mmCIF file of C-alpha atoms in Angstrom:
data_model
loop_
_atom_site.group_PDB
_atom_site.id
_atom_site.type_symbol
_atom_site.label_atom_id
_atom_site.label_comp_id
_atom_site.label_asym_id
_atom_site.label_seq_id
_atom_site.Cartn_x
_atom_site.Cartn_y
_atom_site.Cartn_z
ATOM 1 C CA MET A 1 141.503 -6.296 96.578
ATOM 2 C CA GLU A 2 140.795 -2.344 97.724
ATOM 3 C CA LYS A 3 137.345 -2.281 99.500
ATOM 4 C CA LYS A 4 134.346 0.000 98.427
ATOM 5 C CA SER A 5 132.290 2.260 101.101
ATOM 6 C CA LYS A 6 128.958 3.249 99.825
ATOM 7 C CA PHE A 7 130.955 6.417 99.448
ATOM 8 C CA GLY A 8 134.276 5.761 98.096
ATOM 9 C CA THR A 9 137.122 4.046 99.742
ATOM 10 C CA ALA A 10 136.121 1.468 102.419
ATOM 11 C CA MET A 11 139.038 1.672 105.564
ATOM 12 C CA ASN A 12 139.343 -0.137 108.554
ATOM 13 C CA ILE A 13 139.175 1.804 111.617
ATOM 14 C CA GLY A 14 140.655 0.954 115.385
ATOM 15 C CA ILE A 15 139.561 2.624 118.530
ATOM 16 C CA PRO A 16 141.987 1.475 121.673
ATOM 17 C CA LYS A 17 141.022 2.057 125.456
ATOM 18 C CA GLU A 18 143.100 5.339 126.658
ATOM 19 C CA SER A 19 145.791 5.201 129.381
ATOM 20 C CA ILE A 20 144.541 5.015 132.786
ATOM 21 C CA ASP A 21 147.976 5.032 134.437
ATOM 22 C CA THR A 22 147.638 7.231 137.265
ATOM 23 C CA GLN A 23 151.111 7.321 137.467
ATOM 24 C CA LYS A 24 151.488 9.246 134.268
ATOM 25 C CA ILE A 25 148.024 10.342 132.365
ATOM 26 C CA PHE A 26 144.752 9.468 132.902
ATOM 27 C CA GLU A 27 142.800 9.879 130.022
ATOM 28 C CA ARG A 28 139.273 8.809 130.792
ATOM 29 C CA ARG A 29 137.569 9.922 126.897
ATOM 30 C CA VAL A 30 137.000 7.544 124.896
ATOM 31 C CA ALA A 31 137.949 8.677 120.450
ATOM 32 C CA LEU A 32 134.373 8.461 119.274
ATOM 33 C CA THR A 33 130.907 8.065 120.545
ATOM 34 C CA PRO A 34 128.871 4.817 119.871
ATOM 35 C CA ALA A 35 126.487 7.053 117.565
ATOM 36 C CA GLY A 36 130.169 8.145 115.807
ATOM 37 C CA VAL A 37 131.024 4.753 115.012
ATOM 38 C CA LYS A 38 127.340 4.384 113.696
ATOM 39 C CA ALA A 39 127.976 6.368 111.381
ATOM 40 C CA LEU A 40 130.947 4.930 110.013
ATOM 41 C CA VAL A 41 129.675 1.505 109.813
ATOM 42 C CA GLU A 42 126.795 3.087 107.921
ATOM 43 C CA ARG A 43 128.891 4.296 105.706
ATOM 44 C CA GLY A 44 130.508 0.572 104.520
ATOM 45 C CA HIS A 45 133.481 1.213 107.312
ATOM 46 C CA GLU A 46 134.733 -1.830 109.682
ATOM 47 C CA VAL A 47 135.486 -0.115 113.302
ATOM 48 C CA TYR A 48 137.235 -2.133 116.022
ATOM 49 C CA VAL A 49 136.645 -0.876 119.534
ATOM 50 C CA GLU A 50 138.696 -2.624 122.335
ATOM 51 C CA SER A 51 136.989 -3.509 125.272
ATOM 52 C CA SER A 52 136.085 -0.966 127.769
ATOM 53 C CA ALA A 53 137.046 1.649 125.957
ATOM 54 C CA GLY A 54 134.445 3.709 126.368
ATOM 55 C CA GLU A 55 133.904 2.905 130.363
ATOM 56 C CA TYR A 56 135.407 5.715 131.485
ATOM 57 C CA SER A 57 132.661 8.404 129.457
ATOM 58 C CA GLY A 58 129.584 5.815 130.185
ATOM 59 C CA PHE A 59 129.468 4.073 127.016
ATOM 60 C CA SER A 60 129.135 0.058 127.056
ATOM 61 C CA ASP A 61 130.537 -1.996 124.656
ATOM 62 C CA ALA A 62 126.809 -3.531 124.100
ATOM 63 C CA GLU A 63 126.101 -0.183 123.237
ATOM 64 C CA TYR A 64 128.804 -0.003 120.890
ATOM 65 C CA GLU A 65 128.094 -3.456 119.324
ATOM 66 C CA LYS A 66 124.471 -2.437 118.919
ATOM 67 C CA MET A 67 126.023 0.471 116.764
ATOM 68 C CA GLY A 68 127.646 -2.141 114.590
ATOM 69 C CA ALA A 69 131.329 -2.050 116.185
ATOM 70 C CA LYS A 70 133.458 -5.245 116.726
ATOM 71 C CA ILE A 71 135.000 -5.232 120.107
ATOM 72 C CA VAL A 72 138.322 -6.931 120.726
ATOM 73 C CA PHE A 73 140.068 -7.815 123.904
ATOM 74 C CA SER A 74 143.736 -6.440 123.275
ATOM 75 C CA ARG A 75 145.077 -3.183 122.187
ATOM 76 C CA GLU A 76 147.624 -5.227 120.017
ATOM 77 C CA GLU A 77 144.784 -6.302 117.926
ATOM 78 C CA VAL A 78 143.078 -3.190 117.674
ATOM 79 C CA TYR A 79 146.384 -1.705 116.034
ATOM 80 C CA LYS A 80 146.810 -5.276 113.941
ATOM 81 C CA ARG A 81 143.297 -4.603 112.575
ATOM 82 C CA ALA A 82 143.076 -1.003 111.698
ATOM 83 C CA GLN A 83 144.047 0.940 109.011
ATOM 84 C CA MET A 84 143.132 3.996 110.558
ATOM 85 C CA VAL A 85 143.821 4.583 114.237
ATOM 86 C CA VAL A 86 141.217 6.826 116.260
ATOM 87 C CA LYS A 87 142.618 8.027 119.523
ATOM 88 C CA VAL A 88 142.526 10.845 121.887
ATOM 89 C CA ALA A 89 145.934 11.296 123.734
ATOM 90 C CA ARG A 90 149.450 10.379 122.471
ATOM 91 C CA PRO A 91 150.241 6.918 122.649
ATOM 92 C CA THR A 92 151.796 5.399 125.160
ATOM 93 C CA GLU A 93 155.397 3.374 125.044
ATOM 94 C CA GLU A 94 153.304 0.310 124.629
ATOM 95 C CA ASP A 95 151.477 1.235 122.329
ATOM 96 C CA TYR A 96 154.707 2.137 120.208
ATOM 97 C CA ASN A 97 155.112 -1.593 119.534
ATOM 98 C CA TYR A 98 151.761 -1.939 118.136
ATOM 99 C CA LEU A 99 152.713 1.203 115.342
ATOM 100 C CA CYS A 100 152.752 -0.488 111.980
ATOM 101 C CA GLU A 101 154.418 0.870 109.116
ATOM 102 C CA GLY A 102 151.557 3.142 107.135
ATOM 103 C CA HIS A 103 149.203 3.092 109.828
ATOM 104 C CA LEU A 104 146.931 6.455 110.054
ATOM 105 C CA LEU A 105 147.431 7.844 113.105
ATOM 106 C CA PHE A 106 144.439 10.498 114.785
ATOM 107 C CA GLY A 107 145.006 12.636 118.032
ATOM 108 C CA PHE A 108 146.040 14.729 120.200
ATOM 109 C CA LEU A 109 149.656 14.225 119.667
ATOM 110 C CA HIS A 110 151.186 17.397 120.878
ATOM 111 C CA LEU A 111 153.944 16.638 119.498
ATOM 112 C CA ALA A 112 156.387 19.476 120.495
ATOM 113 C CA VAL A 113 156.248 18.060 123.835
ATOM 114 C CA ALA A 114 156.746 14.649 122.656
ATOM 115 C CA PRO A 115 159.045 12.035 123.669
ATOM 116 C CA ARG A 116 161.865 12.082 120.413
ATOM 117 C CA LYS A 117 161.813 8.270 120.307
ATOM 118 C CA PHE A 118 157.959 8.699 119.542
ATOM 119 C CA ILE A 119 158.731 10.803 116.622
ATOM 120 C CA GLU A 120 161.613 8.835 115.547
ATOM 121 C CA ILE A 121 159.284 5.795 115.265
ATOM 122 C CA LEU A 122 156.886 7.767 113.154
ATOM 123 C CA LEU A 123 159.246 8.421 110.641
ATOM 124 C CA GLU A 124 160.523 4.874 110.901
ATOM 125 C CA ARG A 125 157.195 3.575 110.235
ATOM 126 C CA LYS A 126 156.503 5.853 107.890
ATOM 127 C CA ILE A 127 153.125 6.565 109.847
ATOM 128 C CA THR A 128 150.776 9.569 108.705
ATOM 129 C CA ALA A 129 150.188 11.314 111.924
ATOM 130 C CA ILE A 130 147.657 13.768 112.325
ATOM 131 C CA GLY A 131 147.014 15.949 115.556
ATOM 132 C CA TYR A 132 144.092 17.244 116.404
ATOM 133 C CA GLU A 133 145.024 20.489 117.749
ATOM 134 C CA ILE A 134 146.918 21.480 114.659
ATOM 135 C CA ILE A 135 143.997 20.884 112.234
ATOM 136 C CA GLU A 136 142.900 24.460 111.054
ATOM 137 C CA LEU A 137 140.167 25.923 109.254
ATOM 138 C CA PRO A 138 140.990 28.486 105.886
ATOM 139 C CA ASP A 139 140.128 31.210 107.974
ATOM 140 C CA GLY A 140 143.385 30.056 110.751
ATOM 141 C CA ARG A 141 140.724 28.846 113.572
ATOM 142 C CA LEU A 142 141.265 25.344 115.029
ATOM 143 C CA PRO A 143 138.156 23.560 115.112
ATOM 144 C CA ILE A 144 138.803 20.083 116.935
ATOM 145 C CA LEU A 145 141.243 22.454 119.506
ATOM 146 C CA GLN A 146 138.434 24.506 119.984
ATOM 147 C CA ALA A 147 135.961 22.286 121.074
ATOM 148 C CA MET A 148 138.377 21.051 123.990
ATOM 149 C CA SER A 149 139.320 24.655 124.621
ATOM 150 C CA GLU A 150 135.563 25.823 125.509
ATOM 151 C CA ILE A 151 135.682 22.808 128.011
ATOM 152 C CA ALA A 152 138.934 23.911 129.183
ATOM 153 C CA GLY A 153 138.409 27.374 130.127
ATOM 154 C CA GLN A 154 135.005 26.891 132.049
ATOM 155 C CA MET A 155 136.694 24.064 133.955
ATOM 156 C CA ALA A 156 139.688 26.278 134.997
ATOM 157 C CA ILE A 157 137.242 28.720 136.500
ATOM 158 C CA VAL A 158 135.780 25.702 138.442
ATOM 159 C CA VAL A 159 138.881 24.125 139.473
ATOM 160 C CA ALA A 160 140.121 27.612 140.888
ATOM 161 C CA ALA A 161 137.133 27.802 142.935
ATOM 162 C CA ARG A 162 138.140 24.788 144.347
ATOM 163 C CA TYR A 163 141.479 25.318 145.188
ATOM 164 C CA LEU A 164 141.359 28.649 146.634
ATOM 165 C CA GLN A 165 139.160 26.793 149.713
ATOM 166 C CA ASN A 166 141.114 26.276 152.365
ATOM 167 C CA GLU A 167 140.539 22.899 152.567
ATOM 168 C CA ASP A 168 142.882 22.570 149.430
ATOM 169 C CA GLY A 169 145.627 24.551 150.914
ATOM 170 C CA GLY A 170 143.956 28.250 149.178
ATOM 171 C CA ARG A 171 143.957 31.514 150.296
ATOM 172 C CA GLY A 172 140.187 30.662 152.180
ATOM 173 C CA ILE A 173 138.478 33.215 149.176
ATOM 174 C CA ILE A 174 134.923 32.590 147.054
ATOM 175 C CA LEU A 175 135.412 34.000 143.806
ATOM 176 C CA GLY A 176 132.423 36.434 143.623
ATOM 177 C CA GLY A 177 132.427 37.684 146.924
ATOM 178 C CA ILE A 178 129.419 38.871 148.963
ATOM 179 C CA PRO A 179 128.454 42.204 149.934
ATOM 180 C CA GLY A 180 130.973 44.637 152.334
ATOM 181 C CA VAL A 181 133.816 42.016 150.474
ATOM 182 C CA PRO A 182 135.051 42.389 147.490
ATOM 183 C CA PRO A 183 135.244 39.445 144.907
ATOM 184 C CA ALA A 184 138.972 37.492 144.233
ATOM 185 C CA THR A 185 140.832 38.909 141.176
ATOM 186 C CA VAL A 186 141.217 36.717 138.228
ATOM 187 C CA VAL A 187 144.238 36.988 136.013
ATOM 188 C CA ILE A 188 143.608 35.836 132.366
ATOM 189 C CA LEU A 189 146.418 35.519 129.744
ATOM 190 C CA GLY A 190 145.264 34.615 126.509
ATOM 191 C CA ALA A 191 142.044 36.270 125.184
ATOM 192 C CA GLY A 192 141.505 33.205 122.658
ATOM 193 C CA VAL A 193 139.000 30.408 123.354
ATOM 194 C CA VAL A 194 140.223 29.017 126.350
ATOM 195 C CA GLY A 195 140.214 32.992 127.692
ATOM 196 C CA GLN A 196 136.565 33.941 126.669
ATOM 197 C CA ASN A 197 135.215 30.535 128.556
ATOM 198 C CA ALA A 198 136.998 31.419 131.297
ATOM 199 C CA ILE A 199 135.849 35.106 131.371
ATOM 200 C CA ARG A 200 132.250 34.167 130.569
ATOM 201 C CA ALA A 201 132.466 31.529 134.065
ATOM 202 C CA ALA A 202 134.332 33.644 136.168
ATOM 203 C CA LEU A 203 132.207 36.470 135.744
ATOM 204 C CA GLY A 204 128.839 34.396 136.092
ATOM 205 C CA LEU A 205 130.773 33.900 139.425
ATOM 206 C CA GLY A 206 131.017 37.416 140.133
ATOM 207 C CA ALA A 207 135.000 37.760 139.968
ATOM 208 C CA HIS A 208 136.917 40.546 138.915
ATOM 209 C CA VAL A 209 138.888 39.815 135.725
ATOM 210 C CA VAL A 210 141.681 41.135 134.032
ATOM 211 C CA VAL A 211 142.766 39.850 130.745
ATOM 212 C CA LEU A 212 146.031 40.407 129.033
ATOM 213 C CA ASP A 213 146.685 39.843 124.953
ATOM 214 C CA LYS A 214 149.289 40.806 122.591
ATOM 215 C CA ASP A 215 146.735 41.016 120.456
ATOM 216 C CA ILE A 216 144.685 44.380 120.481
ATOM 217 C CA ASP A 217 142.368 43.122 118.249
ATOM 218 C CA LYS A 218 141.285 40.593 120.603
ATOM 219 C CA LEU A 219 141.253 42.724 123.381
ATOM 220 C CA ARG A 220 138.414 44.937 121.550
ATOM 221 C CA GLU A 221 136.695 41.270 121.434
ATOM 222 C CA VAL A 222 137.015 40.737 124.839
ATOM 223 C CA GLU A 223 135.216 44.245 125.816
ATOM 224 C CA LYS A 224 132.999 44.046 122.965
ATOM 225 C CA LEU A 225 131.424 40.254 124.084
ATOM 226 C CA PHE A 226 131.622 41.393 128.025
ATOM 227 C CA ASP A 227 129.936 44.656 128.007
ATOM 228 C CA LYS A 228 133.298 46.339 129.140
ATOM 229 C CA ARG A 229 133.382 44.166 132.514
ATOM 230 C CA VAL A 230 136.278 43.102 131.967
ATOM 231 C CA GLU A 231 139.997 44.888 132.582
ATOM 232 C CA THR A 232 142.080 44.741 129.304
ATOM 233 C CA ALA A 233 146.118 45.228 129.272
ATOM 234 C CA ILE A 234 148.388 44.793 126.201
ATOM 235 C CA ALA A 235 150.815 41.672 127.361
ATOM 236 C CA ASN A 236 153.815 43.159 127.855
ATOM 237 C CA VAL A 237 156.596 42.224 130.910
ATOM 238 C CA TYR A 238 155.445 45.247 132.770
ATOM 239 C CA ASN A 239 151.682 44.888 132.339
ATOM 240 C CA ILE A 240 152.058 40.877 133.200
ATOM 241 C CA GLU A 241 154.398 41.267 136.370
ATOM 242 C CA LYS A 242 152.142 43.802 137.863
ATOM 243 C CA ALA A 243 148.868 41.806 137.022
ATOM 244 C CA VAL A 244 150.516 38.600 138.337
ATOM 245 C CA GLN A 245 151.125 40.076 141.834
ATOM 246 C CA PHE A 246 147.936 40.873 142.438
ATOM 247 C CA ALA A 247 146.408 37.884 141.338
ATOM 248 C CA ASP A 248 144.178 35.497 143.557
ATOM 249 C CA VAL A 249 144.124 33.222 140.170
ATOM 250 C CA LEU A 250 146.184 33.178 137.283
ATOM 251 C CA ILE A 251 145.238 31.189 134.319
ATOM 252 C CA GLY A 252 147.247 30.397 131.739
ATOM 253 C CA ALA A 253 145.880 30.423 127.996
ATOM 254 C CA VAL A 254 148.674 30.826 125.571
ATOM 255 C CA LEU A 255 148.659 29.147 122.342
ATOM 256 C CA ILE A 256 151.332 28.959 119.774
ATOM 257 C CA HIS A 257 150.071 27.058 117.038
ATOM 258 C CA GLY A 258 151.993 23.605 117.169
ATOM 259 C CA ALA A 259 154.906 25.158 118.794
ATOM 260 C CA LEU A 260 156.073 25.364 122.286
ATOM 261 C CA THR A 261 154.061 27.897 124.432
ATOM 262 C CA PRO A 262 156.481 30.958 125.581
ATOM 263 C CA LYS A 263 157.146 31.453 129.564
ATOM 264 C CA ILE A 264 155.726 34.530 129.960
ATOM 265 C CA VAL A 265 155.393 34.308 133.540
ATOM 266 C CA THR A 266 158.834 33.717 135.038
ATOM 267 C CA GLU A 267 159.766 32.412 138.631
ATOM 268 C CA GLU A 268 160.539 35.922 140.168
ATOM 269 C CA MET A 269 157.147 36.699 139.352
ATOM 270 C CA VAL A 270 155.363 33.462 140.825
ATOM 271 C CA LYS A 271 157.532 34.207 144.176
ATOM 272 C CA LYS A 272 155.999 37.345 144.352
ATOM 273 C CA MET A 273 152.408 36.187 144.030
ATOM 274 C CA LYS A 274 150.102 36.197 147.537
ATOM 275 C CA PRO A 275 150.532 32.618 149.522
ATOM 276 C CA GLY A 276 147.376 30.505 148.697
ATOM 277 C CA SER A 277 146.990 32.023 145.393
ATOM 278 C CA VAL A 278 146.351 29.373 142.453
ATOM 279 C CA ILE A 279 147.539 29.039 139.049
ATOM 280 C CA ILE A 280 145.651 26.839 136.276
ATOM 281 C CA ASP A 281 148.092 26.726 133.420
ATOM 282 C CA VAL A 282 145.969 25.412 130.661
ATOM 283 C CA SER A 283 148.996 25.743 127.995
ATOM 284 C CA ILE A 284 150.985 23.452 129.880
ATOM 285 C CA ASP A 285 149.636 20.675 126.749
ATOM 286 C CA GLN A 286 152.442 22.957 124.966
ATOM 287 C CA GLY A 287 154.849 23.092 127.375
ATOM 288 C CA GLY A 288 152.953 25.688 129.591
ATOM 289 C CA CYS A 289 153.270 29.486 129.969
ATOM 290 C CA VAL A 290 154.593 29.932 133.588
ATOM 291 C CA GLU A 291 158.314 29.363 134.214
ATOM 292 C CA THR A 292 157.248 27.164 137.184
ATOM 293 C CA SER A 293 154.372 24.905 136.036
ATOM 294 C CA ARG A 294 155.442 21.199 135.525
ATOM 295 C CA PRO A 295 153.061 18.373 133.743
ATOM 296 C CA THR A 296 150.539 16.836 136.895
ATOM 297 C CA THR A 297 147.954 14.368 136.599
ATOM 298 C CA ILE A 298 144.039 14.283 136.946
ATOM 299 C CA ALA A 299 145.209 11.595 139.892
ATOM 300 C CA ASN A 300 147.668 14.152 141.392
ATOM 301 C CA PRO A 301 146.584 17.448 139.734
ATOM 302 C CA VAL A 302 148.347 20.225 141.892
ATOM 303 C CA PHE A 303 151.889 21.369 143.708
ATOM 304 C CA VAL A 304 152.870 24.269 145.616
ATOM 305 C CA LYS A 305 155.783 26.119 145.142
ATOM 306 C CA TYR A 306 156.551 29.446 146.697
ATOM 307 C CA GLY A 307 153.565 29.698 148.296
ATOM 308 C CA VAL A 308 151.108 29.133 144.934
ATOM 309 C CA ILE A 309 149.070 25.838 144.426
ATOM 310 C CA HIS A 310 149.713 24.995 140.592
ATOM 311 C CA TYR A 311 147.296 22.712 138.391
ATOM 312 C CA CYS A 312 148.864 22.159 135.348
ATOM 313 C CA VAL A 313 146.998 18.665 134.329
ATOM 314 C CA PRO A 314 147.686 18.860 130.280
ATOM 315 C CA ASN A 315 144.244 16.634 129.782
ATOM 316 C CA MET A 316 142.039 18.651 132.294
ATOM 317 C CA ALA A 317 138.898 18.058 129.750
ATOM 318 C CA SER A 318 139.154 14.145 130.426
ATOM 319 C CA ASN A 319 137.319 14.985 134.026
ATOM 320 C CA VAL A 320 134.263 15.545 131.801
ATOM 321 C CA ALA A 321 135.016 12.483 129.887
ATOM 322 C CA ARG A 322 131.725 11.923 128.530
ATOM 323 C CA THR A 323 130.830 15.535 127.663
ATOM 324 C CA ALA A 324 134.337 15.469 125.833
ATOM 325 C CA THR A 325 133.799 12.502 123.992
ATOM 326 C CA TYR A 326 130.454 14.189 122.914
ATOM 327 C CA ALA A 327 132.150 17.566 121.778
ATOM 328 C CA LEU A 328 135.375 15.565 120.182
ATOM 329 C CA THR A 329 133.187 13.185 118.005
ATOM 330 C CA ASN A 330 131.217 16.111 116.850
ATOM 331 C CA VAL A 331 134.125 18.118 115.394
ATOM 332 C CA SER A 332 136.295 15.051 114.175
ATOM 333 C CA LEU A 333 134.255 12.579 112.758
ATOM 334 C CA PRO A 334 133.874 14.538 109.163
ATOM 335 C CA TYR A 335 137.661 14.603 108.836
ATOM 336 C CA ILE A 336 137.956 10.899 110.094
ATOM 337 C CA ILE A 337 135.127 9.988 107.432
ATOM 338 C CA GLU A 338 136.833 11.996 104.431
ATOM 339 C CA ILE A 339 139.929 11.054 104.959
ATOM 340 C CA ALA A 340 138.627 7.131 105.179
ATOM 341 C CA GLU A 341 137.004 7.543 101.855
ATOM 342 C CA LYS A 342 138.983 9.847 99.842
ATOM 343 C CA GLY A 343 142.478 9.077 100.855
ATOM 344 C CA LEU A 344 144.908 11.406 102.050
ATOM 345 C CA SER A 345 145.819 13.051 99.325
ATOM 346 C CA GLN A 346 142.680 13.876 97.572
ATOM 347 C CA THR A 347 141.860 15.439 100.473
ATOM 348 C CA VAL A 348 144.427 17.716 101.353
ATOM 349 C CA ARG A 349 143.905 18.640 97.415
ATOM 350 C CA GLU A 350 140.516 19.588 98.134
ATOM 351 C CA ARG A 351 140.943 20.962 101.597
ATOM 352 C CA PRO A 352 144.275 22.878 101.738
ATOM 353 C CA SER A 353 144.085 23.778 105.305
ATOM 354 C CA PHE A 354 143.761 20.113 106.195
ATOM 355 C CA GLY A 355 147.949 20.104 104.939
ATOM 356 C CA LYS A 356 148.507 21.907 108.110
ATOM 357 C CA GLY A 357 147.063 19.482 110.735
ATOM 358 C CA ILE A 358 149.739 16.756 109.633
ATOM 359 C CA TYR A 359 152.676 16.077 111.374
ATOM 360 C CA THR A 360 154.756 13.163 109.549
ATOM 361 C CA HIS A 361 153.878 11.152 106.100
ATOM 362 C CA ALA A 362 156.271 9.053 103.918
ATOM 363 C CA GLY A 363 158.937 9.044 106.450
ATOM 364 C CA PHE A 364 159.496 12.797 106.870
ATOM 365 C CA CYS A 365 158.526 15.431 109.231
ATOM 366 C CA THR A 366 155.693 17.843 107.246
ATOM 367 C CA ASN A 367 155.368 20.278 110.569
ATOM 368 C CA LYS A 368 157.894 23.104 110.301
ATOM 369 C CA ASN A 369 157.678 23.924 113.898
ATOM 370 C CA ILE A 370 158.440 20.278 114.697
ATOM 371 C CA ALA A 371 160.876 19.630 112.203
ATOM 372 C CA GLU A 372 163.129 23.073 113.762
ATOM 373 C CA ILE A 373 162.429 21.562 117.356
ATOM 374 C CA PHE A 374 163.846 17.814 116.737
ATOM 375 C CA ASN A 375 166.621 19.018 114.117
ATOM 376 C CA LEU A 376 164.296 17.148 111.286
ATOM 377 C CA GLU A 377 164.193 16.872 107.405
ATOM 378 C CA TYR A 378 161.371 19.002 106.542
ATOM 379 C CA LYS A 379 159.174 18.489 103.716
ATOM 380 C CA LYS A 380 155.697 20.124 102.862
ATOM 381 C CA ILE A 381 152.809 17.624 102.375
ATOM 382 C CA GLU A 382 151.803 18.545 99.119
ATOM 383 C CA GLU A 383 155.792 17.132 97.753
ATOM 384 C CA LEU A 384 154.987 13.860 99.219
ATOM 385 C CA LEU A 385 151.311 13.180 98.062
#
């Protein structure tokens, strides 16, 4: 018999502990804060939290229990009890065994760079996979990704400042310079949310900032926001090559909704960069916009190629796990509640733009970009509901 909450259907919701495998991905965030769990429990839902899930974000099992969560001591049990599984990162290979037919799965899934095996499991087991990174508002904004992008943009400058120091192999310069010594040049590719937050942080430290984007309206917005304290240029091959050559710090902040990021900085361009300069490829979670980039981890965040330090951590917001978990809960909880109580069909009917956030449903790929990348049959989500 279908359970009822105070506001509609009641659902069992599972929150597994994220992977802490330092050789692959070290994910410190947790999907919901204790306060987020309380909001669900008060509405009649049952929430199962794997023991120690909130440890790295500073939330104890006792805090979750106090808010009404049921603590379970194995990941398998979380998946078995849950109708909806709420994660941060894409499930690991161990998790594949626990995904059950009909599960609703929320998380930063980034299927464009996912193993094909994972996508095949989603389809075979008829899992409804909802990607935080592609959930849209009617105006095209990405509300959940935006929160993490705001963090990543600020962190990019903090990371750059560290790796410019001699001890970490950098050029031995500070971002802001001092009287008589010029500041570092920070080149930012992309004037979206990551780019704008990186600009704000870099200017705050006194850096010389150059921003490139192919959208002239975005560049106008940047000039207006920052009172013309930023150099702007159209992101064509000539301008990118010229800017990269003079950069002390290069930040890749390019985003194509739900698709692989184009490689706009070539290997030849990287070869011409200053020795000890730093690349922060924030776009790495969708493949990266620098040809020499490859994913790194929080435990081993950098590598050097052609004398240039590369920082390519896909989940860099995980390094400020508490802030990131609060931010994630703020923006994801309304969607979790809506799906839990109204169901997928009603939610998509009432909020058509939400349908763009669904990767797979009922055994079909419902995202055109992913269908093209992996040569899968594509169906519109509306046809399946």
